[in-house]
Coordinates of C-alpha atoms in Angstrom, one line a residue:
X48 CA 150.2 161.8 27.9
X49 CA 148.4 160.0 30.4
X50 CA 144.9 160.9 31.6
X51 CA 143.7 161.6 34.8
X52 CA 146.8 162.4 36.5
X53 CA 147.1 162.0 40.4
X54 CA 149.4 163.4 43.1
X55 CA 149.7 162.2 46.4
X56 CA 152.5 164.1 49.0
X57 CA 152.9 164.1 52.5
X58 CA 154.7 167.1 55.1
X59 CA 156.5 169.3 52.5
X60 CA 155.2 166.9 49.7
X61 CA 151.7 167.9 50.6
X62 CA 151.7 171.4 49.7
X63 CA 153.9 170.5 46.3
X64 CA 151.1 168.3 45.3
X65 CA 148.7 170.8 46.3
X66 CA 151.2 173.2 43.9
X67 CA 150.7 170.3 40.8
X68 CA 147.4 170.5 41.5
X69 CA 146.9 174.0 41.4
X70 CA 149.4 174.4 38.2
X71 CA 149.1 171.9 36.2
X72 CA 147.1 169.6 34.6
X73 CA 146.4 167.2 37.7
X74 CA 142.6 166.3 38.3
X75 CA 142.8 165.4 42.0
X76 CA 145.3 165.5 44.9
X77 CA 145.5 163.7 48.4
X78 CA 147.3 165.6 50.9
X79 CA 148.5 164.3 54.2
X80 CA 149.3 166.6 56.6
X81 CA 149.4 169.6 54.7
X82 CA 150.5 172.9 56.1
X83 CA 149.5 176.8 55.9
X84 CA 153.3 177.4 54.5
X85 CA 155.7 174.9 54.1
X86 CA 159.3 176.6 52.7
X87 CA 157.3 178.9 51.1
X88 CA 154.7 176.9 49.5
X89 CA 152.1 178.7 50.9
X90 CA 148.6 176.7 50.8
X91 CA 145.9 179.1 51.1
X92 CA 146.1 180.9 47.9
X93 CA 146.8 177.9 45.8
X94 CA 144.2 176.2 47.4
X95 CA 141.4 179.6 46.4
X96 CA 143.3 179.6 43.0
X97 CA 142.1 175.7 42.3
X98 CA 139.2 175.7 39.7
X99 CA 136.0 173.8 40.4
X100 CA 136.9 170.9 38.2
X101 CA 140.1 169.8 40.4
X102 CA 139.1 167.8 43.3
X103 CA 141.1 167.5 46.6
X104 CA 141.4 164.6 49.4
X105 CA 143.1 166.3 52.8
X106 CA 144.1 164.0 55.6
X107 CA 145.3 165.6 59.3
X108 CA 145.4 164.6 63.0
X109 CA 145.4 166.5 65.9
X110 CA 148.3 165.1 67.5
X111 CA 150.8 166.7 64.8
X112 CA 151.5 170.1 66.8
X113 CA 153.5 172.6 65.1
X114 CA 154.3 176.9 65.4
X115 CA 151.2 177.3 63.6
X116 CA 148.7 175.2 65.0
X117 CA 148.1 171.2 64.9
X118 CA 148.0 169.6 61.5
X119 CA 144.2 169.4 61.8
X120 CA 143.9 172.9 62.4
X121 CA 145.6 173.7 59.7
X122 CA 144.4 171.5 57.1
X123 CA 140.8 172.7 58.3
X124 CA 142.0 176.2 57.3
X125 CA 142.9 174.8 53.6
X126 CA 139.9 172.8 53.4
X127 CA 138.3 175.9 54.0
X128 CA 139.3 177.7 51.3
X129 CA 138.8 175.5 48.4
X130 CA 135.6 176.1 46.5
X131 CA 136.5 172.8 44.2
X132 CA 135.1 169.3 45.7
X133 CA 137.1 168.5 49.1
X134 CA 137.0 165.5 51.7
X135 CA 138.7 165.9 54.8
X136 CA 139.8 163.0 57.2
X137 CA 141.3 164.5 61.0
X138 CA 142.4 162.4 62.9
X139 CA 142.6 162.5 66.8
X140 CA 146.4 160.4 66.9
X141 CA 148.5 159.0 64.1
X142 CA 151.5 161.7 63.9
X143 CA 152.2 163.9 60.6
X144 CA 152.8 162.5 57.1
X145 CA 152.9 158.9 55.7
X146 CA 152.7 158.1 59.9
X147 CA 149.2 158.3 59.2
X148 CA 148.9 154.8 57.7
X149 CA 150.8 153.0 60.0
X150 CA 147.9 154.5 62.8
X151 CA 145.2 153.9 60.3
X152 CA 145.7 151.3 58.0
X153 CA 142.4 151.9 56.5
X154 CA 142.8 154.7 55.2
X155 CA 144.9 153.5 52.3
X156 CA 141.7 151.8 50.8
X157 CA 139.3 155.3 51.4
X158 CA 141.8 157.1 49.3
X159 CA 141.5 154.5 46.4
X160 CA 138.3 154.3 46.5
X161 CA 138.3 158.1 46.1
X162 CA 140.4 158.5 43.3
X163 CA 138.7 155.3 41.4
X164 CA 135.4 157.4 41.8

């Protein structure tokens, strides 16, 4: 019953957010270091399937190598597909997930600001 509805999720938690985004009735989602297919999850076709109203927020660095390219490369490649409103934020070092804001303690108060607007 409560209205707008926000996810945030990081590693794995990033392309379940992504999912609630996608599925249900969640206006925007902040996703840090997201990946092409986590367990399954598989973020290109969710991300295409989101409608124009939905509004996504994803947050990568370079320095988060994995099998299928870095974290940045990857979350270019979903931010790519979406057609809704997207920010991206890459970073060039800060490691993958919630290690993000330890590097950039910034960043917490960009992505309040985003969802407050």
């Amino acid at each position: 019953g409560h209205s707008p509805l926000f996810v945030c999720g990081a590693s794995i938690g990033a392309n379940l957010a992504l999912k609630a985004v996608a599925e249900l009735e969640v206006e925007k989602a902040i996703l840090l270091s997201a990946g092409i297919n986590y367990r399954w999850i598989e973020a290109i076709p969710l991300a295409k399937s989101l409608p124009e109203n939905k509004q996504v927020f994803i947050v990568a660095t370079e320095d988060d190598v994995r099998t299928l390219g870095t974290a940045a490369e990857q979350g270019q490649k979903i931010f790519d597909a979406f057609t809704c409103k997207k920010e991206i934020r890459i970073f060039e070092k800060g490691g993958h997930g919630t290690n993000i804001f330890k590097a950039h303690p910034e960043l917490m108060k960009e992505l309040i600001k985003w969802l407050k607007d």
